[in-house]
Tab-separated table of C-alpha atoms in Angstrom:
chain	number	residue	atom	x	y	z
A	1	UNK	CA	66.898	100.553	107.425
A	2	UNK	CA	70.660	101.128	107.099
A	3	UNK	CA	71.103	97.865	108.409
A	4	UNK	CA	69.053	96.476	105.425
A	5	UNK	CA	71.408	98.555	102.987
A	6	UNK	CA	74.355	97.513	104.221
A	7	UNK	CA	73.220	94.086	104.183
A	8	UNK	CA	72.001	94.392	100.894
A	9	UNK	CA	75.489	95.847	99.911
A	10	UNK	CA	76.673	92.905	101.331
A	11	UNK	CA	74.895	90.432	99.385
A	12	UNK	CA	75.462	92.373	95.955
A	13	UNK	CA	79.414	91.795	96.522
A	14	UNK	CA	78.398	88.063	97.523
A	15	UNK	CA	76.872	87.614	94.034
A	16	UNK	CA	79.855	89.567	92.323
A	17	UNK	CA	81.910	86.971	94.228
A	18	UNK	CA	79.872	84.078	92.583
A	19	UNK	CA	80.484	85.279	89.258
A	20	UNK	CA	84.335	84.962	89.596
A	21	UNK	CA	83.818	81.710	91.467
A	22	UNK	CA	81.655	80.486	88.239
A	23	UNK	CA	84.462	82.082	86.039
A	24	UNK	CA	87.006	79.648	87.685
A	25	UNK	CA	85.079	76.563	87.525
A	26	UNK	CA	84.992	77.684	83.992
A	27	UNK	CA	88.228	77.235	83.348
A	28	UNK	CA	88.684	80.899	82.607
A	29	UNK	CA	92.002	82.315	82.750
A	30	UNK	CA	93.756	83.740	86.024
A	31	UNK	CA	94.130	87.179	84.095
A	32	UNK	CA	90.637	87.644	82.774
A	33	UNK	CA	89.262	86.935	86.249
A	34	UNK	CA	91.640	89.668	87.455
A	35	UNK	CA	90.547	91.885	85.185
A	36	UNK	CA	86.271	90.679	85.382
A	37	UNK	CA	86.944	91.481	88.963
A	38	UNK	CA	88.960	94.851	88.756
A	39	UNK	CA	85.497	95.845	86.350
A	40	UNK	CA	83.343	94.778	88.631
A	41	UNK	CA	84.583	96.250	91.539
A	42	UNK	CA	84.954	99.743	89.912
A	43	UNK	CA	80.979	99.663	88.774
A	44	UNK	CA	79.880	98.784	92.076
A	45	UNK	CA	81.876	100.782	93.937
A	46	UNK	CA	80.987	103.845	91.432
A	47	UNK	CA	77.247	102.694	91.768
A	48	UNK	CA	77.352	103.070	95.980
A	49	UNK	CA	79.245	106.540	95.471
A	50	UNK	CA	76.197	107.804	93.421
A	51	UNK	CA	73.531	106.083	95.600
A	52	UNK	CA	75.065	107.077	98.606
A	53	UNK	CA	78.072	109.702	99.659
A	54	UNK	CA	81.407	108.588	100.139
A	55	UNK	CA	81.440	109.455	103.931
A	56	UNK	CA	77.668	108.121	104.730
A	57	UNK	CA	77.051	105.400	107.320
A	58	UNK	CA	76.063	102.529	104.719
A	59	UNK	CA	78.785	103.054	103.586
A	60	UNK	CA	81.211	102.910	105.899
A	61	UNK	CA	79.615	100.085	107.254
A	62	UNK	CA	79.518	98.293	104.243
A	63	UNK	CA	83.248	98.895	103.916
A	64	UNK	CA	83.800	97.229	107.039
A	65	UNK	CA	82.510	93.855	105.890
A	66	UNK	CA	83.984	94.183	102.600
A	67	UNK	CA	87.670	94.541	104.038
A	68	UNK	CA	86.568	90.712	105.333
A	69	UNK	CA	87.965	90.009	101.744
A	70	UNK	CA	89.844	92.992	100.606
A	71	UNK	CA	92.162	93.474	103.483
A	72	UNK	CA	91.719	90.011	104.537
A	73	UNK	CA	93.388	88.845	101.172
A	74	UNK	CA	96.266	91.126	102.131
A	75	UNK	CA	96.506	89.840	105.308
A	76	UNK	CA	97.084	86.146	103.971
A	77	UNK	CA	100.033	87.917	101.614
A	78	UNK	CA	101.754	89.496	104.317
A	79	UNK	CA	101.424	86.077	106.128
A	80	UNK	CA	103.623	84.100	104.068
A	81	UNK	CA	105.586	87.283	102.424
A	82	UNK	CA	108.502	86.344	105.110
A	83	UNK	CA	108.231	82.606	105.000
A	84	UNK	CA	108.967	82.905	101.379
A	85	UNK	CA	111.845	85.432	101.072
A	86	UNK	CA	113.101	82.811	103.597
A	87	UNK	CA	113.150	79.701	102.066
A	88	UNK	CA	113.400	81.635	98.606
A	89	UNK	CA	116.783	83.261	99.227
A	90	UNK	CA	118.572	80.327	101.124
A	91	UNK	CA	117.579	77.889	98.674
A	92	UNK	CA	118.566	80.226	96.111
A	93	UNK	CA	121.847	80.853	97.796
A	94	UNK	CA	122.448	76.545	98.010
A	95	UNK	CA	122.185	76.824	94.122
A	96	UNK	CA	125.089	79.447	93.569
A	97	UNK	CA	128.262	77.971	92.532
A	98	UNK	CA	130.080	80.843	95.444
A	99	UNK	CA	129.585	83.581	97.379
A	100	UNK	CA	130.713	86.251	94.765
A	101	UNK	CA	127.439	85.279	92.880
A	102	UNK	CA	125.438	86.348	95.686
A	103	UNK	CA	127.245	90.007	95.698
A	104	UNK	CA	126.951	90.365	91.907
A	105	UNK	CA	122.981	89.848	91.864
A	106	UNK	CA	122.641	92.146	94.953
A	107	UNK	CA	125.071	94.720	93.389
A	108	UNK	CA	123.108	94.645	89.694
A	109	UNK	CA	119.497	94.739	91.052
A	110	UNK	CA	120.968	98.155	93.251
A	111	UNK	CA	122.187	99.186	90.609
A	112	UNK	CA	118.824	98.877	88.331
A	113	UNK	CA	116.316	100.154	90.762
A	114	UNK	CA	118.683	103.096	91.654
A	115	UNK	CA	119.424	104.193	87.670
A	116	UNK	CA	115.683	103.763	87.369
A	117	UNK	CA	114.693	106.365	90.187
A	118	UNK	CA	116.863	108.515	89.708
A	119	UNK	CA	115.250	108.513	86.096
A	120	UNK	CA	111.994	108.512	87.717
A	121	UNK	CA	112.870	111.687	89.670
A	122	UNK	CA	113.855	113.392	86.208
A	123	UNK	CA	110.139	112.429	84.391
A	124	UNK	CA	108.692	113.829	87.732
A	125	UNK	CA	109.968	116.904	87.571
A	126	UNK	CA	109.552	117.106	83.825
A	127	UNK	CA	105.832	116.572	84.250
A	128	UNK	CA	105.157	119.170	87.523
A	129	UNK	CA	107.173	121.365	84.936
A	130	UNK	CA	105.116	121.038	81.937
A	131	UNK	CA	101.633	120.980	83.952
A	132	UNK	CA	102.936	124.062	85.573
A	133	UNK	CA	102.277	122.763	89.229
A	134	UNK	CA	102.422	125.051	92.369
A	135	UNK	CA	101.614	124.835	95.205
A	136	UNK	CA	101.006	128.717	95.551
A	137	UNK	CA	97.094	129.544	96.016
A	138	UNK	CA	96.043	125.999	96.704
A	139	UNK	CA	93.202	125.808	98.935
A	140	UNK	CA	94.188	124.124	102.565
A	141	UNK	CA	91.215	122.848	104.736
A	142	UNK	CA	91.271	121.213	107.833
A	143	UNK	CA	91.900	117.900	107.223
A	144	UNK	CA	95.063	119.433	105.005
A	145	UNK	CA	96.156	121.423	107.882
A	146	UNK	CA	95.776	118.669	110.419
A	147	UNK	CA	97.823	116.177	108.042
A	148	UNK	CA	100.578	119.294	107.420
A	149	UNK	CA	100.780	119.220	111.515
A	150	UNK	CA	101.555	115.662	111.814
A	151	UNK	CA	103.992	116.011	109.194
A	152	UNK	CA	105.830	118.447	110.678
A	153	UNK	CA	106.175	116.411	113.824
A	154	UNK	CA	106.707	113.537	111.803
A	155	UNK	CA	109.489	115.537	110.454
A	156	UNK	CA	111.818	115.569	113.532
A	157	UNK	CA	111.594	111.733	113.990
A	158	UNK	CA	112.945	111.711	109.866
A	159	UNK	CA	115.722	114.015	111.025
A	160	UNK	CA	116.816	112.488	114.386
A	161	UNK	CA	118.426	109.719	112.238
A	162	UNK	CA	121.135	110.209	109.735
A	163	UNK	CA	121.507	107.999	106.203
A	164	UNK	CA	123.865	106.117	108.102
A	165	UNK	CA	121.660	105.520	110.636
A	166	UNK	CA	118.922	104.289	108.728
A	167	UNK	CA	121.147	102.261	107.442
A	168	UNK	CA	121.959	100.016	110.093
A	169	UNK	CA	118.425	99.930	110.990
A	170	UNK	CA	119.057	96.833	107.815
A	171	UNK	CA	120.832	94.617	109.947
A	172	UNK	CA	118.890	91.833	111.700
A	173	UNK	CA	120.267	92.632	115.089
A	174	UNK	CA	117.265	90.410	116.638
A	175	UNK	CA	116.377	88.083	112.940
A	176	UNK	CA	113.054	86.508	115.194
A	177	UNK	CA	111.791	90.063	115.900
A	178	UNK	CA	112.208	91.234	112.389
A	179	UNK	CA	110.018	87.659	111.278
A	180	UNK	CA	107.482	89.046	112.885
A	181	UNK	CA	107.507	92.362	110.879
A	182	UNK	CA	108.058	94.726	114.296
A	183	UNK	CA	110.332	96.994	112.469
A	184	UNK	CA	109.768	99.349	109.340
A	185	UNK	CA	112.791	97.997	108.092
A	186	UNK	CA	112.071	94.509	108.900
A	187	UNK	CA	111.758	93.167	105.155
A	188	UNK	CA	114.800	93.917	104.494
A	189	UNK	CA	116.770	92.508	107.734
A	190	UNK	CA	115.071	89.505	107.123
A	191	UNK	CA	116.670	89.367	103.441
A	192	UNK	CA	119.853	90.124	105.137
A	193	UNK	CA	119.611	87.536	107.520
A	194	UNK	CA	118.643	84.693	104.612
A	195	UNK	CA	121.107	85.696	102.875
A	196	UNK	CA	123.954	84.993	105.739
A	197	UNK	CA	121.963	81.867	106.420
A	198	UNK	CA	122.813	80.928	103.321
A	199	UNK	CA	125.996	81.640	102.323
A	200	UNK	CA	126.855	79.934	106.656
A	201	UNK	CA	125.088	77.166	104.925
A	202	UNK	CA	127.074	76.448	101.331
A	203	UNK	CA	130.486	76.532	103.484
A	204	UNK	CA	129.052	73.841	105.728
A	205	UNK	CA	128.108	71.873	103.300
A	206	UNK	CA	131.414	71.827	101.876
A	207	UNK	CA	132.860	70.638	105.055
A	208	UNK	CA	130.380	68.483	106.177
A	209	UNK	CA	128.827	66.489	103.116
A	210	UNK	CA	126.597	64.311	104.747
A	211	UNK	CA	125.312	66.854	107.473
A	212	UNK	CA	124.498	69.076	104.224
A	213	UNK	CA	122.684	67.131	102.375
A	214	UNK	CA	120.449	66.812	104.966
A	215	UNK	CA	119.923	70.513	105.311
A	216	UNK	CA	119.209	70.655	101.686
A	217	UNK	CA	116.602	68.364	102.065
A	218	UNK	CA	114.417	69.806	104.802
A	219	UNK	CA	115.106	73.179	103.155
A	220	UNK	CA	113.436	71.809	100.178
A	221	UNK	CA	110.470	70.345	101.765
A	222	UNK	CA	109.985	73.429	103.659
A	223	UNK	CA	110.128	75.336	100.012
A	224	UNK	CA	107.481	72.835	98.977
A	225	UNK	CA	105.595	73.803	101.809
A	226	UNK	CA	105.369	77.555	101.679
A	227	UNK	CA	105.168	77.627	98.027
A	228	UNK	CA	101.941	75.494	98.378
A	229	UNK	CA	100.631	78.336	100.722
A	230	UNK	CA	101.744	80.817	98.068
A	231	UNK	CA	99.455	79.265	95.011
A	232	UNK	CA	96.544	78.546	97.606
A	233	UNK	CA	96.120	82.231	98.576
A	234	UNK	CA	96.954	83.593	95.056
A	235	UNK	CA	93.939	81.913	94.165
A	236	UNK	CA	92.526	84.221	95.270
A	237	UNK	CA	93.468	86.924	93.542
A	238	UNK	CA	90.186	88.459	91.551
A	239	UNK	CA	88.251	88.153	94.826
A	240	UNK	CA	90.479	90.155	96.953
A	241	UNK	CA	90.962	92.933	94.057
A	242	UNK	CA	87.114	93.082	93.822
A	243	UNK	CA	86.711	94.111	97.275
A	244	UNK	CA	89.701	96.781	97.473
A	245	UNK	CA	88.544	98.258	94.437
A	246	UNK	CA	85.107	98.495	95.572
A	247	UNK	CA	86.292	100.095	98.431
A	248	UNK	CA	88.608	102.604	96.793
A	249	UNK	CA	86.052	103.851	94.441
A	250	UNK	CA	82.865	103.832	96.939
A	251	UNK	CA	85.006	106.060	99.461
A	252	UNK	CA	87.251	108.258	97.129
A	253	UNK	CA	85.362	111.862	96.887
A	254	UNK	CA	84.423	113.207	93.460
A	255	UNK	CA	84.583	116.421	94.277
A	256	UNK	CA	88.304	115.982	95.935
A	257	UNK	CA	89.489	114.914	92.499
A	258	UNK	CA	88.633	117.595	90.940
A	259	UNK	CA	89.848	120.038	93.278
A	260	UNK	CA	93.430	118.768	92.247
A	261	UNK	CA	92.716	117.364	89.178
A	262	UNK	CA	95.998	118.621	87.454
A	263	UNK	CA	97.991	117.076	89.753
A	264	UNK	CA	96.377	113.784	89.546
A	265	UNK	CA	96.799	114.075	85.727
A	266	UNK	CA	100.249	115.238	86.010
A	267	UNK	CA	101.475	112.465	88.417
A	268	UNK	CA	99.896	109.561	85.963
A	269	UNK	CA	101.343	111.028	82.953
A	270	UNK	CA	104.750	110.652	84.800
A	271	UNK	CA	104.075	107.397	86.596
A	272	UNK	CA	102.392	105.954	82.624
A	273	UNK	CA	105.743	107.623	80.668
A	274	UNK	CA	108.032	106.239	83.779
A	275	UNK	CA	106.374	102.930	83.177
A	276	UNK	CA	107.015	103.094	78.994
A	277	UNK	CA	110.742	103.443	80.275
A	278	UNK	CA	110.907	100.448	81.671
A	279	UNK	CA	109.768	98.888	78.832
A	280	UNK	CA	112.147	100.750	76.835
A	281	UNK	CA	114.955	99.404	78.896
A	282	UNK	CA	113.596	95.907	78.490
A	283	UNK	CA	113.429	96.097	75.002
A	284	UNK	CA	117.165	97.304	74.320
A	285	UNK	CA	118.098	94.328	76.793
A	286	UNK	CA	116.778	92.593	74.063
A	287	UNK	CA	113.038	91.356	75.329
A	288	UNK	CA	109.624	92.021	74.167
A	289	UNK	CA	107.957	94.879	76.282
A	290	UNK	CA	104.488	93.838	74.557
A	291	UNK	CA	105.165	90.227	76.419
A	292	UNK	CA	106.266	91.906	79.910
A	293	UNK	CA	103.428	93.858	79.569
A	294	UNK	CA	101.076	90.996	79.138
A	295	UNK	CA	102.138	88.769	81.954
A	296	UNK	CA	102.862	91.353	84.392
A	297	UNK	CA	99.070	92.743	84.160
A	298	UNK	CA	97.494	90.879	86.922
A	299	UNK	CA	100.395	91.617	89.707
A	300	UNK	CA	100.440	95.254	88.765
A	301	UNK	CA	96.135	95.248	88.941
A	302	UNK	CA	96.498	94.104	92.377
A	303	UNK	CA	99.580	96.311	93.290
A	304	UNK	CA	97.110	98.785	91.860
A	305	UNK	CA	94.486	98.018	94.160
A	306	UNK	CA	96.143	97.202	97.498
A	307	UNK	CA	98.598	99.802	97.675
A	308	UNK	CA	101.120	97.982	99.175
A	309	UNK	CA	104.475	96.586	97.513
A	310	UNK	CA	105.406	94.213	100.611
A	311	UNK	CA	101.898	92.495	100.382
A	312	UNK	CA	102.522	92.055	96.349
A	313	UNK	CA	106.196	90.273	96.994
A	314	UNK	CA	104.362	86.882	96.724
A	315	UNK	CA	102.781	87.555	93.551
A	316	UNK	CA	105.795	89.572	92.139
A	317	UNK	CA	108.056	86.228	92.834
A	318	UNK	CA	105.653	83.902	91.203
A	319	UNK	CA	104.863	86.406	88.084
A	320	UNK	CA	108.823	86.597	87.659
A	321	UNK	CA	109.618	82.720	88.086
A	322	UNK	CA	106.678	81.375	86.386
A	323	UNK	CA	105.876	84.142	83.734
A	324	UNK	CA	109.238	86.145	82.994
A	325	UNK	CA	111.914	83.765	83.224
A	326	UNK	CA	113.738	85.020	86.054
A	327	UNK	CA	115.826	82.716	88.362
A	328	UNK	CA	114.296	82.469	91.568
A	329	UNK	CA	117.116	83.683	93.774
A	330	UNK	CA	117.277	86.997	91.737
A	331	UNK	CA	113.144	87.138	91.529
A	332	UNK	CA	113.136	87.171	95.214
A	333	UNK	CA	116.040	89.729	95.913
A	334	UNK	CA	114.467	92.127	93.406
A	335	UNK	CA	111.275	91.574	94.711
A	336	UNK	CA	112.151	92.540	98.673
A	337	UNK	CA	114.888	95.033	97.360
A	338	UNK	CA	112.083	97.119	95.167
A	339	UNK	CA	109.892	96.893	98.299
A	340	UNK	CA	111.677	99.066	100.595
A	341	UNK	CA	114.591	100.712	98.366
A	342	UNK	CA	114.617	102.901	95.226
A	343	UNK	CA	111.016	102.553	94.701
A	344	UNK	CA	110.185	103.921	91.608
A	345	UNK	CA	106.581	105.992	91.968
A	346	UNK	CA	106.696	106.462	96.016
A	347	UNK	CA	110.454	107.645	96.295
A	348	UNK	CA	111.130	108.826	92.480
A	349	UNK	CA	107.903	110.686	90.912
A	350	UNK	CA	106.126	111.696	94.101
A	351	UNK	CA	108.990	113.177	95.893
A	352	UNK	CA	110.422	115.182	92.891
A	353	UNK	CA	106.893	116.909	91.973
A	354	UNK	CA	106.159	117.793	95.402
A	355	UNK	CA	109.565	119.718	95.426
A	356	UNK	CA	108.949	121.626	92.359
A	357	UNK	CA	105.471	122.457	93.077
A	358	UNK	CA	107.333	124.127	96.746
A	359	UNK	CA	109.473	125.375	95.310
A	360	UNK	CA	108.478	128.565	94.246
A	361	UNK	CA	106.591	129.001	97.783
A	362	UNK	CA	110.203	129.408	99.306
A	363	UNK	CA	111.684	131.951	96.224
A	364	UNK	CA	113.109	128.646	94.109
A	365	UNK	CA	113.365	129.175	90.191
A	366	UNK	CA	112.126	125.258	89.529
A	367	UNK	CA	113.610	125.901	86.401
A	368	UNK	CA	117.079	126.135	87.539
A	369	UNK	CA	119.614	123.419	86.300
A	370	UNK	CA	121.530	123.155	89.872
A	371	UNK	CA	118.280	123.073	91.607
A	372	UNK	CA	117.183	120.427	89.581
A	373	UNK	CA	119.644	118.253	89.681
A	374	UNK	CA	120.495	118.549	93.056
A	375	UNK	CA	116.899	117.273	93.923
A	376	UNK	CA	117.548	114.667	91.380
A	377	UNK	CA	120.669	113.148	93.362
A	378	UNK	CA	118.848	113.922	96.768
A	379	UNK	CA	115.740	111.324	96.085
A	380	UNK	CA	118.167	109.133	94.167
A	381	UNK	CA	120.174	108.570	97.307
A	382	UNK	CA	117.491	109.062	99.854
A	383	UNK	CA	115.530	106.389	98.156
A	384	UNK	CA	118.510	104.084	100.108
A	385	UNK	CA	116.631	105.351	103.427
A	386	UNK	CA	113.088	105.384	103.322
A	387	UNK	CA	112.794	101.889	104.333
A	388	UNK	CA	114.739	102.671	107.274
A	389	UNK	CA	111.922	104.862	108.764
A	390	UNK	CA	109.365	103.643	107.302
A	391	UNK	CA	108.151	103.034	103.655
A	392	UNK	CA	105.818	104.711	101.280
A	393	UNK	CA	105.723	108.059	99.688
A	394	UNK	CA	104.875	110.024	102.665
A	395	UNK	CA	107.989	109.736	104.365
A	396	UNK	CA	110.285	110.020	101.124
A	397	UNK	CA	108.598	113.553	100.566
A	398	UNK	CA	109.656	114.130	104.321
A	399	UNK	CA	113.435	113.195	104.371
A	400	UNK	CA	113.793	114.800	100.168
A	401	UNK	CA	111.965	118.204	101.395
A	402	UNK	CA	113.848	118.593	104.644
A	403	UNK	CA	117.249	117.891	102.895
A	404	UNK	CA	116.000	120.507	100.255
A	405	UNK	CA	115.253	122.943	103.102
A	406	UNK	CA	111.476	123.172	102.316
A	407	UNK	CA	108.579	123.392	104.425
A	408	UNK	CA	107.240	119.586	104.769
A	409	UNK	CA	104.152	121.074	106.241
A	410	UNK	CA	102.859	121.830	101.912
A	411	UNK	CA	103.018	118.057	101.304
A	412	UNK	CA	99.422	118.204	103.527
A	413	UNK	CA	97.976	119.810	100.700
A	414	UNK	CA	97.229	116.480	98.620
A	415	UNK	CA	95.645	114.049	101.112
A	416	UNK	CA	92.566	114.277	99.631
A	417	UNK	CA	93.573	112.490	96.386
A	418	UNK	CA	96.504	110.803	98.126
A	419	UNK	CA	95.002	107.237	97.501
A	420	UNK	CA	94.170	107.583	94.254
A	421	UNK	CA	97.554	108.400	93.286
A	422	UNK	CA	99.269	105.739	95.437
A	423	UNK	CA	97.413	103.053	93.720
A	424	UNK	CA	99.696	104.083	90.300
A	425	UNK	CA	102.640	104.877	92.361
A	426	UNK	CA	102.499	101.138	93.972
A	427	UNK	CA	102.099	99.598	90.907
A	428	UNK	CA	105.071	101.527	89.094
A	429	UNK	CA	107.303	100.589	92.366
A	430	UNK	CA	106.694	96.879	91.508
A	431	UNK	CA	106.857	97.469	88.153
A	432	UNK	CA	110.119	98.706	89.124
A	433	UNK	CA	110.804	95.680	90.788
A	434	UNK	CA	110.605	93.090	88.514
A	435	UNK	CA	112.629	94.937	85.388
A	436	UNK	CA	115.541	95.202	87.844
A	437	UNK	CA	115.130	91.547	88.388
A	438	UNK	CA	114.741	90.897	84.815
A	439	UNK	CA	117.782	93.344	84.113
A	440	UNK	CA	119.808	91.589	86.318
A	441	UNK	CA	118.773	88.241	84.901
A	442	UNK	CA	119.977	89.072	81.548
A	443	UNK	CA	122.828	91.103	82.619
A	444	UNK	CA	124.149	87.670	84.651
A	445	UNK	CA	122.754	85.380	82.297
A	446	UNK	CA	120.202	83.471	84.303
A	447	UNK	CA	117.599	84.329	82.462
A	448	UNK	CA	115.530	81.556	80.512
A	449	UNK	CA	113.960	83.637	77.546
A	450	UNK	CA	112.110	80.137	76.397
A	451	UNK	CA	109.441	80.487	79.491
A	452	UNK	CA	109.351	84.638	78.827
A	453	UNK	CA	108.582	84.063	75.600
A	454	UNK	CA	106.217	81.311	75.724
A	455	UNK	CA	102.242	82.839	75.247
A	456	UNK	CA	100.732	80.308	77.282
A	457	UNK	CA	102.939	80.634	80.635
A	458	UNK	CA	100.209	81.380	83.266
A	459	UNK	CA	99.443	81.165	86.738
A	460	UNK	CA	96.665	79.156	86.595
A	461	UNK	CA	99.442	76.604	86.009
A	462	UNK	CA	100.213	76.958	89.941
A	463	UNK	CA	96.675	76.046	90.134
A	464	UNK	CA	96.910	72.916	88.364
A	465	UNK	CA	99.722	71.779	90.735
């Protein structure tokens, strides 16, 4: 009987995919197809949860088949991340007039990422205080206890490495190993290696123009092939979102959400507030924030459902260059840096809210200004080291809580709603990287405002190429 039900669920998913294929053949816009995939996934996932239970064997077996679409799409994006970063950064540097420009671009992007992370920390603190969140009296089940114990063990791994040691891991001592994604800091290491290749190529071209031109032509050809790969994969976005959100809704326990409902609400209030701040920053920079929202929604939708900033890099870069008018070099650097450094959601809001919750349990007054300012500083600085020890909110929380001398085991209290909140955090991380790219492009006068203001600019233009 279970086998029949699993087959039925898979057939229903196939029908929903067929609806999206029909929409594509009718040339319905990319954004509308993404939203349709999101809506169909939510409805299908909710139906599965009502008919079965999130931990039922039917749902579990069905999700394994659904993963062929959802996780398969994420895997294809991850496949193209490293080649895209390498060729895009090298080509961008070849178009620069000198080495100083690269330093200005990197410095501007990092400055915006760190500034917005500090602001995100303050927003997280304000939200936690406004909702009067505290870890005192929260129910601790077996799963939470096991997670807390695991976090305590991993704390040793974090404490074994100082911040300078973590930053040293960004250096690509073996670039070929980093191209395989073997290390947690591989993405940033590839960025650094590609920048060195680009700068070296500039010097080589000045001394050997003829041979340098051969190298440029080769890179242009490789770049064209890689971008075509990205275009082909991005066409699958609505299908990937459909499968991913169906799995998320079907396997998230409604009771767990209700038990920690206040924390979930407080988290999303902070995430939405920080997203509004991104729009305010862009408005100050002379950009229409409504236009920004309309153009990035498909990218944020994928980030939301996939819960992976790294997997969103290709879509992030494509959106910045084709729809927001950001130059290729700035777009690639901001997307790559933003996936590992200064994550507004994972490294800014989450650790700050957690620290405010835990503070009363160790006798700290969460309203103490010295504590709050110290927390903001620690969160901002530690956002540089998160990638060196393994990205994500969990490690950001480990670093912050251990630095503030707080018990990291209490972080396990939120395991039941972690996936639900992580979706919003990832979307905010990606918005933060795009904001950094836009602000930097404006400051460095490399922004194409005509593309930004063009209402008809859509990722479907890539499909027509």
